PDB file of C-alpha atoms and ligand atoms in Angstrom:
ATOM      1  CA  UNK M   1     -11.269   7.163  17.688  1.00 36.00           C
ATOM      2  CA  UNK M   2     -10.187   3.571  17.496  1.00 43.00           C
ATOM      3  CA  UNK M   3      -7.353   2.402  19.755  1.00 46.00           C
ATOM      4  CA  UNK M   4      -4.122   3.714  18.303  1.00 53.00           C
ATOM      5  CA  UNK M   5      -1.119   1.409  18.154  1.00 65.00           C
ATOM      6  CA  UNK M   6       2.199   2.643  19.548  1.00 71.00           C
ATOM      7  CA  UNK M   7       3.833   2.562  16.121  1.00 80.00           C
ATOM      8  CA  UNK M   8       1.137   4.711  14.500  1.00 81.00           C
ATOM      9  CA  UNK M   9       1.462   7.151  17.388  1.00 82.00           C
ATOM     10  CA  UNK M  10       5.262   7.298  16.960  1.00 84.00           C
ATOM     11  CA  UNK M  11       4.918   7.783  13.207  1.00 84.00           C
ATOM     12  CA  UNK M  12       2.476  10.646  13.772  1.00 84.00           C
ATOM     13  CA  UNK M  13       4.911  12.302  16.186  1.00 86.00           C
ATOM     14  CA  UNK M  14       7.665  11.981  13.569  1.00 84.00           C
ATOM     15  CA  UNK M  15       5.464  13.601  10.910  1.00 85.00           C
ATOM     16  CA  UNK M  16       4.548  16.401  13.298  1.00 87.00           C
ATOM     17  CA  UNK M  17       8.253  17.104  13.865  1.00 85.00           C
ATOM     18  CA  UNK M  18       8.623  17.337  10.056  1.00 82.00           C
ATOM     19  CA  UNK M  19       5.886  19.974  10.081  1.00 84.00           C
ATOM     20  CA  UNK M  20       3.243  17.673   8.605  1.00 83.00           C
ATOM     21  CA  UNK M  21      -0.260  18.360   9.904  1.00 85.00           C
ATOM     22  CA  UNK M  22      -2.168  15.223  10.879  1.00 84.00           C
ATOM     23  CA  UNK M  23      -5.615  15.081   9.298  1.00 88.00           C
ATOM     24  CA  UNK M  24      -8.185  12.291   9.855  1.00 90.00           C
ATOM     25  CA  UNK M  25      -7.612  11.047   6.280  1.00 92.00           C
ATOM     26  CA  UNK M  26      -3.832  11.066   6.673  1.00 93.00           C
ATOM     27  CA  UNK M  27      -4.162   9.181   9.936  1.00 92.00           C
ATOM     28  CA  UNK M  28      -6.484   6.625   8.317  1.00 95.00           C
ATOM     29  CA  UNK M  29      -4.054   5.974   5.438  1.00 96.00           C
ATOM     30  CA  UNK M  30      -1.108   5.560   7.804  1.00 94.00           C
ATOM     31  CA  UNK M  31      -3.089   3.262  10.140  1.00 93.00           C
ATOM     32  CA  UNK M  32      -4.321   1.192   7.216  1.00 94.00           C
ATOM     33  CA  UNK M  33      -0.728   0.592   6.086  1.00 95.00           C
ATOM     34  CA  UNK M  34       0.584  -0.108   9.577  1.00 93.00           C
ATOM     35  CA  UNK M  35      -2.251  -2.553  10.337  1.00 92.00           C
ATOM     36  CA  UNK M  36      -1.633  -4.788   7.324  1.00 93.00           C
ATOM     37  CA  UNK M  37       1.063  -7.164   6.139  1.00 93.00           C
ATOM     38  CA  UNK M  38      -0.411  -7.348   2.638  1.00 94.00           C
ATOM     39  CA  UNK M  39       1.760  -4.641   0.950  1.00 96.00           C
ATOM     40  CA  UNK M  40      -1.257  -2.899  -0.637  1.00 96.00           C
ATOM     41  CA  UNK M  41      -1.330  -0.723  -3.744  1.00 94.00           C
ATOM     42  CA  UNK M  42      -2.675   2.853  -3.516  1.00 94.00           C
ATOM     43  CA  UNK M  43      -5.837   1.582  -5.205  1.00 94.00           C
ATOM     44  CA  UNK M  44      -6.333  -1.147  -2.599  1.00 95.00           C
ATOM     45  CA  UNK M  45      -5.924   1.403   0.193  1.00 97.00           C
ATOM     46  CA  UNK M  46      -8.460   3.598  -1.593  1.00 96.00           C
ATOM     47  CA  UNK M  47     -10.971   0.739  -1.808  1.00 96.00           C
ATOM     48  CA  UNK M  48     -10.463  -0.131   1.862  1.00 96.00           C
ATOM     49  CA  UNK M  49     -10.950   3.451   3.078  1.00 96.00           C
ATOM     50  CA  UNK M  50     -13.502   4.935   0.699  1.00 95.00           C
ATOM     51  CA  UNK M  51     -16.575   3.572   2.571  1.00 96.00           C
ATOM     52  CA  UNK M  52     -15.494   5.445   5.715  1.00 95.00           C
ATOM     53  CA  UNK M  53     -14.016   8.439   3.822  1.00 95.00           C
ATOM     54  CA  UNK M  54     -16.227   8.916   0.731  1.00 94.00           C
ATOM     55  CA  UNK M  55     -14.678  12.303  -0.097  1.00 93.00           C
ATOM     56  CA  UNK M  56     -11.136  10.896  -0.244  1.00 94.00           C
ATOM     57  CA  UNK M  57      -9.656  10.646  -3.757  1.00 94.00           C
ATOM     58  CA  UNK M  58      -7.014   8.278  -5.109  1.00 93.00           C
ATOM     59  CA  UNK M  59      -4.823  11.368  -5.612  1.00 94.00           C
ATOM     60  CA  UNK M  60      -5.021  12.061  -1.870  1.00 94.00           C
ATOM     61  CA  UNK M  61      -3.843   8.508  -1.199  1.00 96.00           C
ATOM     62  CA  UNK M  62      -0.916   8.920  -3.617  1.00 94.00           C
ATOM     63  CA  UNK M  63       0.104  12.291  -2.179  1.00 94.00           C
ATOM     64  CA  UNK M  64       0.090  10.935   1.349  1.00 95.00           C
ATOM     65  CA  UNK M  65       1.977   7.789   0.406  1.00 95.00           C
ATOM     66  CA  UNK M  66       4.643   9.965  -1.235  1.00 93.00           C
ATOM     67  CA  UNK M  67       4.841  12.035   1.941  1.00 92.00           C
ATOM     68  CA  UNK M  68       5.195   8.931   4.141  1.00 93.00           C
ATOM     69  CA  UNK M  69       7.921   7.533   1.863  1.00 93.00           C
ATOM     70  CA  UNK M  70       9.824  10.849   1.995  1.00 89.00           C
ATOM     71  CA  UNK M  71       9.532  10.891   5.801  1.00 88.00           C
ATOM     72  CA  UNK M  72      11.030   7.377   5.929  1.00 88.00           C
ATOM     73  CA  UNK M  73       7.902   5.816   7.457  1.00 91.00           C
ATOM     74  CA  UNK M  74       6.924   3.675   4.508  1.00 94.00           C
ATOM     75  CA  UNK M  75       8.811   1.986   1.705  1.00 94.00           C
ATOM     76  CA  UNK M  76       7.671   1.789  -1.883  1.00 94.00           C
ATOM     77  CA  UNK M  77       8.038  -1.509  -3.714  1.00 94.00           C
ATOM     78  CA  UNK M  78       8.142  -0.924  -7.474  1.00 90.00           C
ATOM     79  CA  UNK M  79       7.551  -3.726  -9.982  1.00 81.00           C
ATOM     80  CA  UNK M  80       8.172  -2.516 -13.515  1.00 74.00           C
ATOM     81  CA  UNK M  81       4.852  -1.739 -15.203  1.00 66.00           C
ATOM     82  CA  UNK M  82       2.694  -2.849 -12.277  1.00 66.00           C
ATOM     83  CA  UNK M  83       1.619  -0.233  -9.782  1.00 81.00           C
ATOM     84  CA  UNK M  84       3.720   0.239  -6.671  1.00 92.00           C
ATOM     85  CA  UNK M  85       2.995  -1.511  -3.423  1.00 94.00           C
ATOM     86  CA  UNK M  86       3.630   0.002  -0.018  1.00 96.00           C
ATOM     87  CA  UNK M  87       5.151  -1.455   3.147  1.00 96.00           C
ATOM     88  CA  UNK M  88       5.121   0.288   6.537  1.00 94.00           C
ATOM     89  CA  UNK M  89       7.433  -2.374   7.982  1.00 93.00           C
ATOM     90  CA  UNK M  90      10.819  -0.638   7.707  1.00 90.00           C
ATOM     91  CA  UNK M  91      12.733  -3.448   9.424  1.00 90.00           C
ATOM     92  CA  UNK M  92      15.271  -5.474   7.405  1.00 91.00           C
ATOM     93  CA  UNK M  93      13.365  -8.162   5.544  1.00 94.00           C
ATOM     94  CA  UNK M  94      12.944  -9.640   2.100  1.00 96.00           C
ATOM     95  CA  UNK M  95       9.850 -10.485   0.085  1.00 96.00           C
ATOM     96  CA  UNK M  96       8.565 -13.669  -1.507  1.00 96.00           C
ATOM     97  CA  UNK M  97       6.239 -12.888  -4.426  1.00 95.00           C
ATOM     98  CA  UNK M  98       3.601 -15.124  -6.016  1.00 95.00           C
ATOM     99  CA  UNK M  99       3.826 -14.912  -9.819  1.00 94.00           C
ATOM    100  CA  UNK M 100       0.189 -16.001 -10.115  1.00 95.00           C
ATOM    101  CA  UNK M 101      -1.789 -13.860  -7.652  1.00 93.00           C
ATOM    102  CA  UNK M 102       0.790 -11.177  -6.829  1.00 90.00           C
ATOM    103  CA  UNK M 103       0.744 -11.869  -3.095  1.00 93.00           C
ATOM    104  CA  UNK M 104       3.845 -10.532  -1.307  1.00 95.00           C
ATOM    105  CA  UNK M 105       4.904 -12.261   1.893  1.00 96.00           C
ATOM    106  CA  UNK M 106       7.627 -11.106   4.317  1.00 96.00           C
ATOM    107  CA  UNK M 107      10.707 -13.284   4.576  1.00 94.00           C
ATOM    108  CA  UNK M 108      12.917 -12.594   7.608  1.00 93.00           C
ATOM    109  CA  UNK M 109      16.324 -13.546   6.240  1.00 92.00           C
ATOM    110  CA  UNK M 110      19.326 -11.604   7.632  1.00 92.00           C
ATOM    111  CA  UNK M 111      20.557  -8.876   5.210  1.00 92.00           C
ATOM    112  CA  UNK M 112      23.050 -10.170   2.616  1.00 95.00           C
ATOM    113  CA  UNK M 113      25.965  -7.953   3.638  1.00 94.00           C
ATOM    114  CA  UNK M 114      28.471 -10.530   2.340  1.00 96.00           C
ATOM    115  CA  UNK M 115      26.978 -10.286  -1.169  1.00 96.00           C
ATOM    116  CA  UNK M 116      27.283  -6.492  -1.060  1.00 97.00           C
ATOM    117  CA  UNK M 117      30.904  -6.809   0.077  1.00 97.00           C
ATOM    118  CA  UNK M 118      31.695  -9.294  -2.702  1.00 98.00           C
ATOM    119  CA  UNK M 119      30.058  -7.003  -5.291  1.00 98.00           C
ATOM    120  CA  UNK M 120      32.090  -4.065  -4.044  1.00 97.00           C
ATOM    121  CA  UNK M 121      35.349  -6.033  -4.083  1.00 98.00           C
ATOM    122  CA  UNK M 122      34.771  -7.392  -7.573  1.00 98.00           C
ATOM    123  CA  UNK M 123      33.587  -4.149  -9.217  1.00 98.00           C
ATOM    124  CA  UNK M 124      35.171  -1.364  -7.132  1.00 98.00           C
ATOM    125  CA  UNK M 125      31.712   0.127  -6.552  1.00 98.00           C
ATOM    126  CA  UNK M 126      30.812   1.923  -3.358  1.00 97.00           C
ATOM    127  CA  UNK M 127      27.715  -0.173  -2.633  1.00 96.00           C
ATOM    128  CA  UNK M 128      24.626   1.588  -1.235  1.00 94.00           C
ATOM    129  CA  UNK M 129      22.283  -1.365  -1.035  1.00 92.00           C
ATOM    130  CA  UNK M 130      20.702  -4.215  -2.884  1.00 93.00           C
ATOM    131  CA  UNK M 131      17.377  -5.628  -3.857  1.00 90.00           C
ATOM    132  CA  UNK M 132      16.490  -9.297  -3.659  1.00 92.00           C
ATOM    133  CA  UNK M 133      13.126 -10.923  -4.251  1.00 93.00           C
ATOM    134  CA  UNK M 134      12.083 -14.553  -4.269  1.00 96.00           C
ATOM    135  CA  UNK M 135       9.510 -15.566  -6.913  1.00 96.00           C
ATOM    136  CA  UNK M 136       7.246 -18.572  -7.108  1.00 97.00           C
ATOM    137  CA  UNK M 137       3.729 -19.768  -6.398  1.00 97.00           C
ATOM    138  CA  UNK M 138       2.121 -19.226  -3.000  1.00 97.00           C
ATOM    139  CA  UNK M 139       0.627 -22.229  -1.220  1.00 95.00           C
ATOM    140  CA  UNK M 140      -2.951 -21.547  -2.341  1.00 95.00           C
ATOM    141  CA  UNK M 141      -1.999 -20.958  -6.009  1.00 97.00           C
ATOM    142  CA  UNK M 142       0.228 -24.026  -5.999  1.00 94.00           C
ATOM    143  CA  UNK M 143      -2.618 -26.186  -4.642  1.00 90.00           C
ATOM    144  CA  UNK M 144      -5.204 -25.010  -7.182  1.00 81.00           C
TER     145      UNK M 144
HETATM  146 ZN1   ZN K   1      -0.618 -16.894  -5.213  1.00 86.99          ZN
HETATM  147 MN1   MN K   2       7.332  -6.388   3.777  1.00 86.99          MN
END
């Protein structure tokens, strides 16, 4: 087995405590997500892993991603009609999205608690959270 990062090991322990059995495929999917900053789709994960795991189906990827999301290890980024992307970085951060190539880059701005507070004060809502994304062209698309 390849060297296992501390975060993958911790995530596996957390799944085990939730009664989730760790299989080689499940471990590969989790490692793949934790090793990348590219916010892949299920299909991209499938393409990356299928050479090493030829018997793995896209459905297996989806089922495992759903399981990881439910366990709080991974977050799902939904974009209307486009397929979801997945992020194993659960820390507070925002995303900058390229409208041309779809690249999603992490943006480490502090959470906008003041905006949530203002929304609550103006509308009387009990605010649970917010979603903010920055759109534009990434450096390579802009320079084309
Ligand atoms: Zn781009
Ligand atoms: Mn991210």
